[in-house]
Amino acid sequence: DVKVTQSSRYLVKRTGEKVFLECVQDMDHENMFWYRQDPGLGLRLIYFSYDVKMKEKGDIPEGYSVSREKKERFSLILESASTNQTSMYLCASSSATGWGTEAFFGQGTRLTVV
Amino acid sequence: AQTVTQSQPEMSVQEAETVTLSCTYDTSESNYYLFWYKQPPSRQMILVIRQEAYKQQNATENRFSVNFQKAAKSFSLKISDSQLGDTAMYFCAFMKHPTGGYNKLIFGAGTRLAVHP
């Protein structure tokens, strides 16, 4: 059974804290993504990675950074958490062979910044 | 830039009935993929159905089918014989042919579907 696992389902952090969201996939996928999900806005792409140590900005990268040191792990970093980063964060992975391939998602991390 | 619009924030249907969720998109591309993803209350997003723009035949997956109208840029999802387990948030998504070596999904805002007994 294919799996994308996010380290936490719920997280509460204080304003100004450095926050790490971890994601691990076991499908040997090249592509990994971080999305942010907000009501009425759908999913918006923050960052993605198509290879180890490679990353590209998505549509809303401000205030975030990412790290991919190993193929199976993709971390999202909030350098200094702010209340407007309170949201649901979804990690996904997909194969780079061909296109139109299915993206597999983690169960999401609901982050609250107080 | 591509956009995906889901004009129905919420819908409800009785068990065993049929419901159609709407999706329109805007693109100048000629070849692309369209997807419907389902996010149940457990939050695990799963693929429901996928359609390649060059294929004229509408995709079907058991009780789920699409009505793909390329000229109208419309991609609706029909759920037949609705079941309580179909209660979920449904997202329409667009993927253009990659030029930068990656497959980027653009999502609509979602439609929350409630199936009632």
Coordinates of N, CA and C in Angstrom, one line a residue:
Chain A
D1 N 0.8 -1.2 0.0 CA 0.0 0.0 0.0 C 0.9 1.2 0.0
V2 N 0.7 2.1 -1.0 CA 1.5 3.3 -1.1 C 1.2 4.2 0.0
K3 N 2.3 5.0 0.4 CA 2.1 5.8 1.6 C 2.9 7.1 1.5
V4 N 2.2 8.2 1.9 CA 2.8 9.5 2.2 C 2.5 9.8 3.6
T5 N 3.4 9.9 4.5 CA 3.2 10.1 5.9 C 3.7 11.5 6.3
Q6 N 2.8 12.2 7.0 CA 3.2 13.5 7.6 C 3.4 13.3 9.1
S7 N 4.4 13.9 9.6 CA 4.8 13.6 11.0 C 3.8 14.0 12.0
S8 N 2.9 15.0 11.8 CA 1.9 15.4 12.8 C 0.6 15.6 12.1
R9 N -0.5 15.3 12.8 CA -1.8 15.7 12.3 C -2.2 17.0 12.8
Y10 N -1.8 17.3 14.0 CA -2.2 18.6 14.6 C -0.9 19.2 15.3
L11 N -0.8 20.5 15.1 CA 0.4 21.2 15.7 C 0.0 22.6 16.1
V12 N 0.4 23.0 17.4 CA 0.2 24.3 17.8 C 1.5 24.9 18.2
K13 N 1.8 26.1 17.5 CA 3.1 26.8 17.7 C 2.8 28.2 18.1
R14 N 3.9 28.8 18.7 CA 3.8 30.2 19.0 C 4.3 31.1 17.9
T15 N 3.8 32.3 17.8 CA 4.3 33.3 16.9 C 5.8 33.5 17.0
G16 N 6.6 33.4 15.9 CA 8.0 33.6 16.0 C 8.8 32.3 16.1
E17 N 8.1 31.2 16.4 CA 8.8 29.9 16.4 C 9.2 29.5 15.1
K18 N 10.3 28.7 15.0 CA 10.7 28.0 13.8 C 10.0 26.6 13.8
V19 N 9.3 26.4 12.7 CA 8.4 25.2 12.7 C 8.9 24.2 11.5
F20 N 8.9 23.0 11.8 CA 9.3 22.0 10.8 C 8.1 21.0 10.6
L21 N 7.7 20.9 9.4 CA 6.7 19.9 9.0 C 7.4 18.8 8.1
E22 N 7.3 17.6 8.6 CA 8.1 16.5 7.9 C 7.1 15.6 7.1
C23 N 7.6 15.2 5.9 CA 6.9 14.3 5.1 C 7.8 13.2 4.5
V24 N 7.3 12.0 4.6 CA 8.0 10.8 4.1 C 7.2 10.0 3.1
Q25 N 7.7 9.6 2.0 CA 7.0 8.7 1.1 C 7.8 7.5 0.8
D26 N 7.1 6.4 0.6 CA 7.7 5.1 0.4 C 7.6 4.5 -1.0
M27 N 7.3 5.4 -2.0 CA 7.1 5.0 -3.3 C 8.2 5.3 -4.3
D28 N 9.3 5.7 -3.7 CA 10.5 6.1 -4.6 C 10.2 7.1 -5.6
H29 N 9.3 8.0 -5.3 CA 8.9 9.1 -6.2 C 9.9 10.2 -6.3
E30 N 10.1 10.7 -7.5 CA 11.0 11.8 -7.7 C 10.4 13.2 -7.2
N31 N 9.1 13.4 -7.5 CA 8.5 14.7 -7.2 C 7.9 14.6 -5.8
M32 N 8.1 15.7 -5.1 CA 7.4 15.9 -3.8 C 6.9 17.4 -3.7
F33 N 5.8 17.5 -3.1 CA 5.1 18.9 -3.1 C 4.6 19.2 -1.7
W34 N 4.6 20.5 -1.4 CA 3.9 21.0 -0.2 C 2.8 22.0 -0.7
Y35 N 1.6 21.7 -0.2 CA 0.4 22.5 -0.5 C -0.1 23.1 0.8
R36 N -0.8 24.2 0.7 CA -1.5 24.8 1.8 C -3.0 24.8 1.4
Q37 N -3.8 24.3 2.3 CA -5.3 24.3 2.0 C -6.0 25.2 3.0
D38 N -6.8 26.2 2.4 CA -7.6 27.1 3.1 C -9.0 27.1 2.6
P39 N -10.0 27.2 3.4 CA -11.4 27.2 2.9 C -11.6 28.3 1.9
G40 N -12.3 27.9 0.8 CA -12.6 28.8 -0.3 C -11.5 29.1 -1.2
L41 N -10.3 28.6 -0.9 CA -9.1 28.8 -1.8 C -8.5 27.5 -2.4
G42 N -9.0 26.4 -1.9 CA -8.5 25.1 -2.4 C -7.1 24.9 -2.0
L43 N -6.3 24.2 -2.8 CA -4.9 23.9 -2.4 C -4.0 24.8 -3.2
R44 N -3.1 25.4 -2.6 CA -2.1 26.3 -3.2 C -0.7 25.7 -3.0
L45 N 0.1 25.7 -4.1 CA 1.4 25.1 -4.0 C 2.4 26.1 -3.4
I46 N 3.1 25.6 -2.4 CA 4.1 26.4 -1.7 C 5.5 26.1 -2.3
Y47 N 5.9 24.9 -2.3 CA 7.2 24.5 -2.9 C 7.1 23.1 -3.4
F48 N 7.9 22.8 -4.4 CA 8.0 21.4 -4.8 C 9.5 21.0 -5.1
S49 N 9.7 19.8 -5.1 CA 11.1 19.3 -5.4 C 11.0 18.1 -6.4
Y50 N 11.9 18.1 -7.4 CA 11.9 17.1 -8.4 C 13.1 16.2 -8.3
D51 N 13.9 16.4 -7.3 CA 15.1 15.6 -7.1 C 15.7 15.9 -5.7
V52 N 16.6 15.1 -5.2 CA 17.3 15.4 -4.0 C 18.0 16.7 -4.1
K53 N 17.9 17.5 -3.1 CA 18.5 18.8 -3.0 C 18.0 19.8 -4.0
M54 N 17.0 19.5 -4.8 CA 16.5 20.4 -5.8 C 15.1 20.9 -5.3
K55 N 14.9 22.1 -5.5 CA 13.6 22.7 -5.1 C 13.2 23.8 -6.0
E56 N 11.9 24.1 -6.1 CA 11.4 25.2 -6.9 C 10.3 25.8 -6.1
K57 N 10.2 27.1 -6.3 CA 9.1 27.9 -5.6 C 7.8 27.6 -6.3
G58 N 6.7 27.5 -5.5 CA 5.4 27.4 -6.1 C 4.7 28.7 -6.1
D59 N 3.4 28.8 -5.8 CA 2.7 30.0 -6.0 C 2.8 30.9 -4.8
I60 N 3.0 30.3 -3.6 CA 3.0 31.1 -2.3 C 4.2 30.8 -1.5
P61 N 5.4 31.0 -1.9 CA 6.6 30.5 -1.1 C 7.0 31.5 0.0
E62 N 6.4 32.7 0.1 CA 6.9 33.7 1.0 C 6.7 33.2 2.5
G63 N 7.7 33.2 3.3 CA 7.6 32.8 4.7 C 7.9 31.4 4.9
Y64 N 8.2 30.6 3.8 CA 8.5 29.2 3.9 C 9.8 28.9 3.2
S65 N 10.4 27.8 3.7 CA 11.5 27.2 3.0 C 11.4 25.7 3.0
V66 N 12.2 24.9 2.3 CA 12.1 23.5 2.2 C 13.5 22.9 2.2
S67 N 13.5 21.6 2.5 CA 14.7 20.8 2.5 C 14.4 19.4 2.0
R68 N 15.3 19.0 1.1 CA 15.2 17.6 0.6 C 16.6 17.0 0.6
E69 N 17.0 16.4 1.6 CA 18.3 15.8 1.7 C 18.3 14.3 1.3
K70 N 17.1 13.7 1.4 CA 17.0 12.3 1.0 C 15.7 12.2 0.1
K71 N 15.8 11.3 -0.8 CA 14.7 11.2 -1.8 C 13.3 11.0 -1.2
E72 N 13.3 10.3 -0.1 CA 12.0 9.9 0.5 C 11.4 11.0 1.4
R73 N 12.2 12.0 1.8 CA 11.8 13.0 2.8 C 11.9 14.4 2.3
F74 N 10.8 15.1 2.6 CA 10.7 16.5 2.1 C 10.1 17.3 3.3
S75 N 10.9 18.3 3.7 CA 10.5 19.1 4.9 C 10.1 20.5 4.6
L76 N 9.1 21.0 5.2 CA 8.6 22.3 5.0 C 9.0 23.1 6.3
I77 N 9.6 24.3 6.1 CA 10.1 25.0 7.3 C 9.5 26.4 7.3
L78 N 8.9 26.7 8.4 CA 8.4 28.1 8.6 C 9.4 28.8 9.5
E79 N 10.2 29.7 8.9 CA 11.3 30.3 9.6 C 10.9 31.0 10.8
S80 N 9.8 31.7 10.8 CA 9.3 32.5 11.9 C 7.8 32.5 11.8
A81 N 7.2 31.6 12.5 CA 5.7 31.4 12.3 C 4.9 32.6 12.6
S82 N 3.9 32.8 11.8 CA 3.0 34.0 12.0 C 1.6 33.4 12.0
T83 N 0.7 34.2 12.6 CA -0.7 33.8 12.7 C -1.4 33.5 11.3
N84 N -0.9 34.2 10.3 CA -1.5 34.0 9.0 C -1.0 32.8 8.3
Q85 N -0.1 32.0 9.0 CA 0.3 30.7 8.5 C -0.5 29.6 9.1
T86 N -1.5 30.0 9.9 CA -2.4 29.0 10.5 C -3.2 28.4 9.3
S87 N -3.1 27.1 9.1 CA -3.7 26.5 7.9 C -3.5 24.9 8.0
M88 N -4.1 24.3 7.0 CA -3.9 22.9 6.8 C -2.8 22.7 5.7
Y89 N -1.8 21.9 6.0 CA -0.7 21.7 5.1 C -0.7 20.2 4.6
L90 N -0.6 20.1 3.3 CA -0.7 18.8 2.7 C 0.6 18.5 1.9
C91 N 1.2 17.4 2.1 CA 2.3 16.9 1.4 C 1.9 15.9 0.3
A92 N 2.5 15.9 -0.9 CA 2.2 15.0 -1.9 C 3.4 14.5 -2.6
S93 N 3.3 13.4 -3.3 CA 4.4 12.9 -4.1 C 3.9 12.3 -5.4
S94 N 4.7 12.3 -6.4 CA 4.3 11.7 -7.7 C 5.5 11.2 -8.5
S95 N 5.3 10.3 -9.3 CA 6.4 9.8 -10.2 C 6.7 10.8 -11.3
A96 N 7.9 10.9 -11.7 CA 8.3 11.8 -12.8 C 8.2 11.1 -14.1
T97 N 7.9 9.9 -14.2 CA 7.9 9.2 -15.5 C 6.6 9.5 -16.2
G98 N 6.7 10.1 -17.4 CA 5.5 10.5 -18.1 C 4.9 11.7 -17.4
W99 N 3.7 12.1 -17.8 CA 3.0 13.1 -17.1 C 1.5 12.7 -17.0
G100 N 0.8 13.5 -16.2 CA -0.6 13.1 -15.9 C -0.7 12.0 -14.9
T101 N 0.5 11.8 -14.2 CA 0.5 10.7 -13.2 C -0.2 11.2 -11.9
E102 N -0.7 10.2 -11.2 CA -1.4 10.5 -10.0 C -0.5 11.0 -8.9
A103 N -1.0 12.0 -8.2 CA -0.3 12.5 -7.0 C -0.9 11.8 -5.8
F104 N 0.0 11.4 -4.9 CA -0.5 10.7 -3.6 C -0.2 11.7 -2.5
F105 N -1.2 11.8 -1.6 CA -1.2 12.8 -0.6 C -1.1 12.2 0.8
G106 N -0.5 13.0 1.7 CA -0.4 12.6 3.1 C -1.8 13.0 3.8
Q107 N -1.9 12.8 5.1 CA -3.2 13.0 5.8 C -3.3 14.4 6.2
G108 N -2.3 15.2 6.0 CA -2.4 16.6 6.3 C -2.0 17.0 7.8
T109 N -1.4 18.1 7.9 CA -1.1 18.7 9.3 C -1.9 20.0 9.5
R110 N -2.7 20.0 10.5 CA -3.4 21.2 10.8 C -2.5 22.0 11.8
L111 N -2.0 23.1 11.3 CA -1.1 24.0 12.1 C -1.9 25.2 12.6
T112 N -1.8 25.4 13.9 CA -2.3 26.6 14.5 C -1.2 27.4 15.1
V113 N -1.1 28.7 14.7 CA 0.0 29.6 15.2 C -0.7 30.6 16.1
V114 N -0.3 30.6 17.4 CA -1.0 31.5 18.4 C -0.1 32.6 18.9
Chain B
A1 N -2.3 32.4 -17.4 CA -2.3 31.5 -16.3 C -3.5 30.6 -16.2
Q2 N -3.4 29.4 -15.8 CA -4.5 28.5 -15.7 C -5.3 28.8 -14.5
T3 N -6.6 28.7 -14.5 CA -7.4 28.8 -13.3 C -8.5 27.7 -13.4
V4 N -8.9 27.3 -12.2 CA -9.9 26.2 -12.1 C -11.0 26.8 -11.2
T5 N -12.3 26.7 -11.6 CA -13.4 27.3 -10.9 C -14.4 26.2 -10.5
Q6 N -14.7 26.1 -9.3 CA -15.8 25.2 -8.8 C -16.9 26.2 -8.2
S7 N -18.0 26.3 -8.9 CA -18.9 27.3 -8.5 C -19.9 26.9 -7.4
Q8 N -19.8 25.6 -7.0 CA -20.7 25.1 -6.0 C -20.0 24.8 -4.7
P9 N -20.0 25.7 -3.7 CA -19.2 25.5 -2.5 C -19.8 24.3 -1.7
E10 N -21.1 24.1 -1.7 CA -21.7 22.9 -1.0 C -22.8 22.3 -1.8
M11 N -22.9 21.0 -1.7 CA -24.1 20.3 -2.3 C -24.5 19.2 -1.4
S12 N -25.7 18.8 -1.5 CA -26.2 17.6 -0.8 C -27.1 16.7 -1.7
V13 N -27.1 15.5 -1.3 CA -27.8 14.5 -2.1 C -28.3 13.4 -1.2
Q14 N -29.4 12.8 -1.6 CA -29.9 11.6 -0.8 C -29.2 10.4 -1.3
E15 N -29.1 9.5 -0.4 CA -28.5 8.2 -0.7 C -29.2 7.6 -1.8
A16 N -28.4 7.0 -2.7 CA -28.9 6.3 -3.9 C -29.2 7.2 -5.1
E17 N -29.3 8.5 -4.8 CA -29.5 9.4 -5.9 C -28.3 9.8 -6.7
T18 N -28.4 10.6 -7.8 CA -27.3 11.0 -8.6 C -27.0 12.5 -8.4
V19 N -25.8 12.8 -8.3 CA -25.4 14.2 -8.2 C -24.3 14.6 -9.1
T20 N -24.3 15.8 -9.6 CA -23.3 16.3 -10.5 C -22.6 17.5 -9.9
L21 N -21.3 17.4 -9.9 CA -20.4 18.5 -9.4 C -19.8 19.3 -10.6
S22 N -19.8 20.6 -10.6 CA -19.4 21.3 -11.7 C -17.9 21.8 -11.6
C23 N -17.3 21.9 -12.7 CA -15.9 22.5 -12.7 C -15.7 23.1 -14.1
T24 N -15.2 24.3 -14.1 CA -14.7 25.0 -15.3 C -13.3 25.4 -15.2
Y25 N -12.6 25.5 -16.3 CA -11.2 25.9 -16.2 C -10.9 26.8 -17.4
D26 N -9.8 27.5 -17.2 CA -9.4 28.4 -18.2 C -7.9 28.1 -18.6
T27 N -7.7 27.9 -19.9 CA -6.3 27.6 -20.4 C -6.2 27.8 -21.8
S28 N -5.0 28.1 -22.3 CA -4.8 28.2 -23.7 C -4.1 27.0 -24.3
E29 N -3.8 26.1 -23.4 CA -3.1 24.8 -23.7 C -4.1 23.9 -24.5
S30 N -3.5 23.1 -25.4 CA -4.3 22.1 -26.2 C -4.3 20.8 -25.5
N31 N -3.2 20.4 -24.9 CA -3.2 19.1 -24.2 C -2.9 19.3 -22.7
Y32 N -3.7 18.6 -21.9 CA -3.6 18.7 -20.5 C -4.4 17.5 -19.9
Y33 N -4.2 17.4 -18.6 CA -5.0 16.4 -17.8 C -5.9 17.2 -16.8
L34 N -7.1 16.5 -16.6 CA -8.0 17.0 -15.6 C -8.3 15.9 -14.6
F35 N -8.4 16.3 -13.3 CA -8.6 15.3 -12.3 C -9.7 15.7 -11.4
W36 N -10.3 14.7 -10.7 CA -11.2 14.9 -9.6 C -10.6 14.2 -8.4
Y37 N -10.3 14.9 -7.3 CA -9.8 14.3 -6.1 C -10.9 14.4 -5.0
K38 N -10.9 13.4 -4.1 CA -11.8 13.4 -3.0 C -11.1 13.5 -1.7
Q39 N -11.6 14.3 -0.8 CA -11.0 14.4 0.5 C -12.0 14.2 1.5
P40 N -12.1 13.0 2.1 CA -13.1 12.6 3.1 C -12.8 13.3 4.4
P41 N -13.6 13.2 5.4 CA -13.3 13.8 6.7 C -12.0 13.3 7.3
S42 N -11.6 12.1 6.9 CA -10.3 11.6 7.4 C -9.1 12.4 6.9
R43 N -9.4 13.2 5.9 CA -8.4 14.2 5.2 C -7.5 13.5 4.2
Q44 N -7.5 12.2 4.0 CA -6.6 11.6 3.0 C -7.2 11.9 1.6
M45 N -6.5 12.7 0.9 CA -6.9 13.0 -0.5 C -6.6 11.8 -1.4
I46 N -7.7 11.4 -2.1 CA -7.5 10.3 -3.1 C -8.0 10.7 -4.4
L47 N -7.4 10.1 -5.5 CA -7.8 10.3 -6.8 C -9.1 9.6 -7.1
V48 N -10.1 10.3 -7.7 CA -11.3 9.7 -8.1 C -11.3 9.3 -9.6
I49 N -10.9 10.2 -10.4 CA -11.0 10.0 -11.8 C -10.1 11.0 -12.5
R50 N -9.6 10.6 -13.7 CA -8.7 11.4 -14.5 C -9.0 11.4 -16.0
Q51 N -8.8 12.5 -16.6 CA -9.2 12.6 -18.1 C -8.1 13.3 -18.8
E52 N -7.6 12.8 -19.9 CA -6.7 13.5 -20.8 C -7.4 14.2 -21.8
A53 N -7.0 15.5 -22.1 CA -7.8 16.3 -23.0 C -7.9 15.8 -24.4
Y54 N -6.9 15.0 -24.8 CA -6.9 14.6 -26.2 C -7.9 13.4 -26.4
K55 N -8.3 12.8 -25.3 CA -9.2 11.7 -25.4 C -10.7 12.2 -25.4
Q56 N -11.4 11.9 -26.4 CA -12.8 12.4 -26.5 C -13.7 11.7 -25.6
Q57 N -13.4 10.4 -25.4 CA -14.3 9.6 -24.6 C -14.3 10.0 -23.1
N58 N -15.4 10.2 -22.5 CA -15.5 10.5 -21.1 C -15.0 9.4 -20.2
A59 N -14.2 9.7 -19.2 CA -13.7 8.7 -18.3 C -14.8 8.2 -17.4
T60 N -14.7 7.0 -17.0 CA -15.6 6.4 -16.0 C -14.8 5.5 -15.1
E61 N -15.3 5.5 -13.8 CA -14.7 4.7 -12.8 C -15.8 4.2 -11.9
N62 N -16.4 3.1 -12.2 CA -17.5 2.5 -11.4 C -18.7 3.5 -11.4
R63 N -19.0 4.0 -10.2 CA -20.1 5.0 -10.1 C -19.8 6.4 -10.5
F64 N -18.5 6.6 -10.7 CA -18.1 8.0 -11.0 C -17.8 8.2 -12.5
S65 N -18.3 9.2 -13.1 CA -18.1 9.5 -14.5 C -18.0 11.0 -14.7
V66 N -17.3 11.4 -15.8 CA -17.2 12.8 -16.1 C -17.9 13.2 -17.4
N67 N -18.2 14.4 -17.5 CA -18.7 15.0 -18.7 C -17.7 16.1 -19.1
F68 N -16.8 15.7 -20.0 CA -15.8 16.6 -20.5 C -16.2 17.3 -21.7
Q69 N -16.3 18.6 -21.6 CA -16.6 19.4 -22.8 C -15.4 20.4 -23.1
K70 N -14.6 19.9 -24.0 CA -13.3 20.7 -24.2 C -13.5 22.1 -24.7
A71 N -14.4 22.3 -25.6 CA -14.7 23.6 -26.2 C -15.2 24.5 -25.1
A72 N -16.1 24.0 -24.3 CA -16.7 24.8 -23.2 C -15.8 24.9 -22.0
K73 N -14.7 24.2 -22.0 CA -13.7 24.1 -20.9 C -14.5 23.8 -19.6
S74 N -15.2 22.7 -19.7 CA -16.0 22.2 -18.6 C -15.7 20.8 -18.3
F75 N -15.7 20.4 -17.0 CA -15.3 19.1 -16.6 C -16.1 18.7 -15.3
S76 N -17.3 18.2 -15.5 CA -18.2 17.9 -14.4 C -18.1 16.5 -14.0
L77 N -18.3 16.2 -12.7 CA -18.2 14.9 -12.1 C -19.6 14.4 -11.7
K78 N -20.0 13.2 -12.2 CA -21.3 12.7 -11.9 C -21.1 11.5 -11.0
I79 N -21.8 11.5 -9.9 CA -21.8 10.4 -8.9 C -23.1 9.7 -8.9
S80 N -23.2 8.5 -9.4 CA -24.4 7.7 -9.4 C -24.6 6.9 -8.2
D81 N -25.8 6.6 -7.8 CA -26.1 5.7 -6.7 C -25.3 6.2 -5.5
S82 N -25.4 7.4 -5.1 CA -24.6 8.0 -4.0 C -24.7 7.2 -2.8
Q83 N -23.5 7.1 -2.1 CA -23.4 6.3 -0.9 C -22.9 7.3 0.3
L84 N -23.2 6.9 1.5 CA -22.8 7.7 2.6 C -21.3 7.9 2.6
G85 N -20.5 7.0 2.1 CA -19.1 7.1 2.1 C -18.6 8.1 1.0
D86 N -19.5 8.6 0.2 CA -19.1 9.6 -0.8 C -19.1 11.0 -0.2
T87 N -19.6 11.1 1.1 CA -19.5 12.4 1.8 C -18.0 12.8 1.9
A88 N -17.7 14.0 1.3 CA -16.3 14.5 1.2 C -16.3 15.8 0.6
M89 N -15.1 16.4 0.6 CA -14.8 17.6 -0.2 C -14.2 17.0 -1.5
Y90 N -14.7 17.6 -2.6 CA -14.2 17.2 -3.9 C -13.5 18.4 -4.6
F91 N -12.3 18.1 -5.1 CA -11.5 19.1 -5.8 C -11.3 18.7 -7.2
C92 N -11.6 19.7 -8.1 CA -11.2 19.6 -9.5 C -9.8 20.1 -9.7
A93 N -9.0 19.5 -10.5 CA -7.6 19.9 -10.7 C -7.2 19.8 -12.1
F94 N -6.3 20.7 -12.5 CA -5.8 20.8 -13.9 C -4.3 20.6 -13.9
M95 N -3.8 19.9 -14.9 CA -2.4 19.8 -15.0 C -2.0 20.0 -16.5
K96 N -1.2 20.9 -16.8 CA -0.8 21.2 -18.2 C 0.4 20.3 -18.5
H97 N 0.7 20.2 -19.8 CA 1.9 19.4 -20.2 C 3.1 20.1 -19.6
P98 N 4.0 19.4 -19.0 CA 5.1 20.0 -18.3 C 6.1 20.6 -19.2
T99 N 6.5 21.8 -19.0 CA 7.6 22.4 -19.7 C 8.9 22.5 -18.9
G100 N 8.7 22.5 -17.6 CA 9.8 22.7 -16.6 C 10.2 21.4 -16.0
G101 N 9.7 20.3 -16.5 CA 10.1 19.0 -16.0 C 9.3 18.5 -14.8
Y102 N 8.2 19.2 -14.5 CA 7.5 18.7 -13.3 C 6.0 18.8 -13.7
N103 N 5.2 18.0 -12.9 CA 3.8 18.0 -13.1 C 3.1 18.8 -12.0
K104 N 2.7 20.0 -12.4 CA 2.1 20.9 -11.4 C 0.5 20.8 -11.5
L105 N -0.1 20.6 -10.3 CA -1.6 20.5 -10.3 C -2.1 21.9 -9.8
I106 N -3.1 22.4 -10.5 CA -3.8 23.6 -10.1 C -5.2 23.2 -9.7
F107 N -5.5 23.5 -8.4 CA -6.8 23.1 -7.8 C -7.8 24.2 -7.8
G108 N -9.1 23.7 -7.9 CA -10.2 24.6 -7.6 C -10.4 24.7 -6.1
A109 N -11.4 25.5 -5.8 CA -11.7 25.8 -4.3 C -12.4 24.7 -3.6
G110 N -12.9 23.7 -4.4 CA -13.6 22.6 -3.8 C -15.1 22.7 -3.6
T111 N -15.7 21.5 -3.6 CA -17.2 21.4 -3.4 C -17.4 20.4 -2.2
R112 N -18.1 20.9 -1.2 CA -18.3 20.0 -0.1 C -19.6 19.2 -0.3
L113 N -19.6 17.9 -0.5 CA -20.7 17.1 -0.7 C -21.2 16.3 0.5
A114 N -22.4 16.4 0.8 CA -23.0 15.7 1.9 C -24.0 14.7 1.4
V115 N -23.9 13.4 1.7 CA -24.8 12.4 1.3 C -25.7 12.1 2.5
H116 N -27.0 12.2 2.4 CA -27.9 12.0 3.5 C -28.7 10.7 3.4
P117 N -28.9 10.0 4.5 CA -29.6 8.7 4.4 C -31.1 8.9 4.1

